[in-house]
Tab-separated table of C-alpha atoms in Angstrom:
chain	number	residue	atom	x	y	z
A	1	MET	CA	0.088	-0.070	-0.269
A	2	LYS	CA	1.031	3.350	-0.797
A	3	ILE	CA	-0.747	6.192	1.535
A	4	SER	CA	-0.237	10.037	1.094
A	5	LEU	CA	-1.328	11.329	4.336
A	6	VAL	CA	-2.127	15.079	3.694
A	7	ARG	CA	-2.758	17.919	6.491
A	8	HIS	CA	-5.511	19.817	5.937
A	9	GLY	CA	-4.956	23.535	4.496
A	10	GLU	CA	-4.852	26.948	6.825
A	11	SER	CA	-8.089	27.043	8.449
A	12	GLU	CA	-10.308	29.724	10.191
A	13	ALA	CA	-8.810	27.718	13.809
A	14	ASN	CA	-5.283	27.992	12.421
A	15	VAL	CA	-5.330	32.165	11.937
A	16	GLY	CA	-7.587	32.697	14.972
A	17	TYR	CA	-5.409	30.512	16.876
A	18	PHE	CA	-8.413	28.115	18.765
A	19	ILE	CA	-8.995	24.839	19.449
A	20	ASN	CA	-11.229	23.072	17.469
A	21	ASP	CA	-11.848	19.572	18.248
A	22	ASP	CA	-15.352	18.976	17.471
A	23	PRO	CA	-16.132	18.115	14.203
A	24	THR	CA	-19.442	18.916	14.381
A	25	LYS	CA	-18.626	22.796	15.366
A	26	PRO	CA	-17.694	24.158	11.486
A	27	VAL	CA	-14.453	25.499	11.142
A	28	HIS	CA	-13.723	26.231	7.356
A	29	LEU	CA	-10.717	26.490	5.037
A	30	THR	CA	-9.338	30.323	4.541
A	31	PRO	CA	-8.662	31.382	1.393
A	32	LYS	CA	-4.889	30.585	1.818
A	33	GLY	CA	-5.773	27.371	2.671
A	34	ARG	CA	-8.477	27.057	-0.295
A	35	ALA	CA	-5.272	27.696	-2.471
A	36	GLN	CA	-3.380	25.548	-0.594
A	37	ALA	CA	-5.277	22.779	-1.241
A	38	GLU	CA	-5.607	24.131	-4.909
A	39	ALA	CA	-1.681	23.795	-5.343
A	40	LEU	CA	-1.400	20.133	-3.719
A	41	ALA	CA	-4.415	19.235	-6.042
A	42	ALA	CA	-2.215	20.312	-9.335
A	43	GLU	CA	0.733	18.098	-7.647
A	44	LEU	CA	-1.196	15.485	-6.787
A	45	SER	CA	-2.899	15.250	-10.221
A	46	ASN	CA	-1.283	12.627	-12.188
A	47	GLU	CA	-1.623	10.354	-8.781
A	48	GLN	CA	-3.764	7.316	-9.275
A	49	PHE	CA	-5.639	7.200	-6.168
A	50	THR	CA	-7.523	4.078	-5.320
A	51	HIS	CA	-9.002	4.877	-2.037
A	52	ALA	CA	-9.643	7.967	-0.130
A	53	TYR	CA	-10.511	8.807	3.667
A	54	VAL	CA	-10.875	11.955	5.142
A	55	SER	CA	-11.701	12.780	9.082
A	56	GLU	CA	-15.107	13.694	10.264
A	57	PHE	CA	-13.947	17.670	10.422
A	58	PRO	CA	-15.282	20.271	7.267
A	59	ARG	CA	-12.107	21.581	7.105
A	60	ALA	CA	-10.398	17.973	6.408
A	61	GLN	CA	-13.254	17.166	4.246
A	62	GLU	CA	-13.204	20.322	2.223
A	63	THR	CA	-9.344	19.843	1.302
A	64	LEU	CA	-9.774	16.107	0.100
A	65	ASN	CA	-12.786	17.653	-2.263
A	66	ILE	CA	-10.369	19.810	-3.814
A	67	LEU	CA	-7.729	17.235	-4.323
A	68	LEU	CA	-10.241	14.566	-6.027
A	69	ARG	CA	-12.283	17.630	-7.783
A	70	GLY	CA	-13.064	15.618	-11.126
A	71	LYS	CA	-12.140	11.858	-10.012
A	72	THR	CA	-15.107	9.853	-9.143
A	73	LEU	CA	-13.547	8.286	-6.135
A	74	GLN	CA	-15.796	7.440	-2.985
A	75	ILE	CA	-14.914	9.066	-0.029
A	76	GLN	CA	-14.827	7.282	3.391
A	77	ILE	CA	-15.117	9.087	6.419
A	78	ASP	CA	-13.094	8.042	9.515
A	79	PRO	CA	-13.220	9.438	12.858
A	80	ARG	CA	-9.832	7.714	13.763
A	81	LEU	CA	-7.736	10.683	11.322
A	82	ASN	CA	-9.920	13.029	13.476
A	83	GLU	CA	-7.941	16.005	15.328
A	84	ARG	CA	-6.422	15.260	18.704
A	85	LYS	CA	-9.439	15.283	21.046
A	86	SER	CA	-7.633	18.008	23.712
A	87	GLY	CA	-11.319	18.860	25.637
A	88	MET	CA	-10.483	22.186	25.215
A	89	ASP	CA	-12.433	23.286	22.079
A	90	GLY	CA	-12.593	27.034	21.767
A	91	GLN	CA	-10.302	27.609	23.883
A	92	PRO	CA	-6.633	29.447	22.745
A	93	VAL	CA	-4.407	27.412	21.236
A	94	ASN	CA	-1.305	28.505	23.476
A	95	VAL	CA	-3.071	27.357	26.525
A	96	PHE	CA	-3.252	24.137	25.621
A	97	ASN	CA	0.155	23.703	24.743
A	98	ASP	CA	1.750	25.141	27.476
A	99	GLN	CA	-0.168	22.266	29.258
A	100	VAL	CA	1.115	19.875	26.904
A	101	LYS	CA	4.852	20.872	27.311
A	102	GLN	CA	4.975	19.239	30.741
A	103	ASN	CA	4.503	15.831	29.174
A	104	PRO	CA	4.189	16.031	25.361
A	105	LEU	CA	3.413	12.115	24.967
A	106	HIS	CA	1.282	11.851	27.962
A	107	PHE	CA	-0.769	14.838	28.925
A	108	LYS	CA	-4.181	15.224	28.779
A	109	THR	CA	-7.376	16.984	29.774
A	110	PRO	CA	-9.844	15.086	31.519
A	111	GLU	CA	-12.342	15.139	28.471
A	112	GLY	CA	-9.411	14.671	26.256
A	113	GLU	CA	-6.790	12.175	24.820
A	114	SER	CA	-2.700	12.072	25.011
A	115	PHE	CA	-0.725	12.314	22.105
A	116	ILE	CA	-0.002	8.740	22.575
A	117	GLU	CA	-3.672	8.073	22.936
A	118	GLN	CA	-4.232	9.864	19.549
A	119	MET	CA	-1.142	7.899	17.796
A	120	GLN	CA	-3.073	4.659	18.731
A	121	ARG	CA	-5.925	5.384	16.811
A	122	LEU	CA	-4.183	6.580	13.763
A	123	ARG	CA	-1.808	3.261	13.930
A	124	GLU	CA	-5.147	0.961	14.092
A	125	PHE	CA	-6.173	3.341	11.151
A	126	LEU	CA	-3.174	2.466	9.242
A	127	ASP	CA	-2.966	-1.097	10.049
A	128	ASP	CA	-6.752	-1.406	9.305
A	129	ILE	CA	-6.173	0.178	5.485
A	130	ALA	CA	-3.007	-1.713	4.902
A	131	THR	CA	-4.583	-4.909	5.670
A	132	ARG	CA	-7.878	-4.170	3.812
A	133	HIS	CA	-6.136	-2.585	0.740
A	134	PRO	CA	-2.597	-4.019	0.038
A	135	ASP	CA	-1.830	-2.751	-3.310
A	136	ALA	CA	-4.094	0.451	-2.639
A	137	GLN	CA	-2.816	3.829	-3.427
A	138	VAL	CA	-4.700	6.067	-0.767
A	139	VAL	CA	-5.018	9.613	-0.090
A	140	ALA	CA	-5.876	10.185	3.649
A	141	VAL	CA	-6.205	14.062	4.906
A	142	ALA	CA	-5.950	14.578	8.348
A	143	HIS	CA	-4.591	17.059	10.948
A	144	GLU	CA	-1.088	17.847	12.481
A	145	ASN	CA	0.305	15.313	14.509
A	146	PRO	CA	-0.284	12.272	11.613
A	147	ILE	CA	1.990	14.374	9.890
A	148	LEU	CA	4.744	14.996	12.210
A	149	VAL	CA	4.784	11.467	13.023
A	150	ARG	CA	7.205	9.319	11.269
A	151	TRP	CA	5.872	5.910	11.009
A	152	VAL	CA	7.553	2.916	10.625
């Protein structure tokens, strides 16, 4: 399996420096984010994707829709690709980041998940699609943490 793991384009939360970890609260791409997705779509235009996955978040779905424009690929929404659940939706990003610094891998709020827990659910996603689609060329649009992690 070959997977292209893509982070969504710039979103309203990115420029507003606030947390959006609730997919039912729509936060969309900015004009810059749409332009980023358009540029990536041009770069990936020759890729022959066989499967497409995306998180539940509108900004990720908007990015994937731009990437797949003109293609007839069924999009599968998978919550395992979701943003890290911080338990601090709507709060400034720096408030969460200041707390995470104390224990970056294991910190979590009572309503949130740790970085390790998020990576475990992403690993489950990757293992699952590798098993189901061993010869596939997959595109998956997610969020920052899965892109930063080096998967082996």
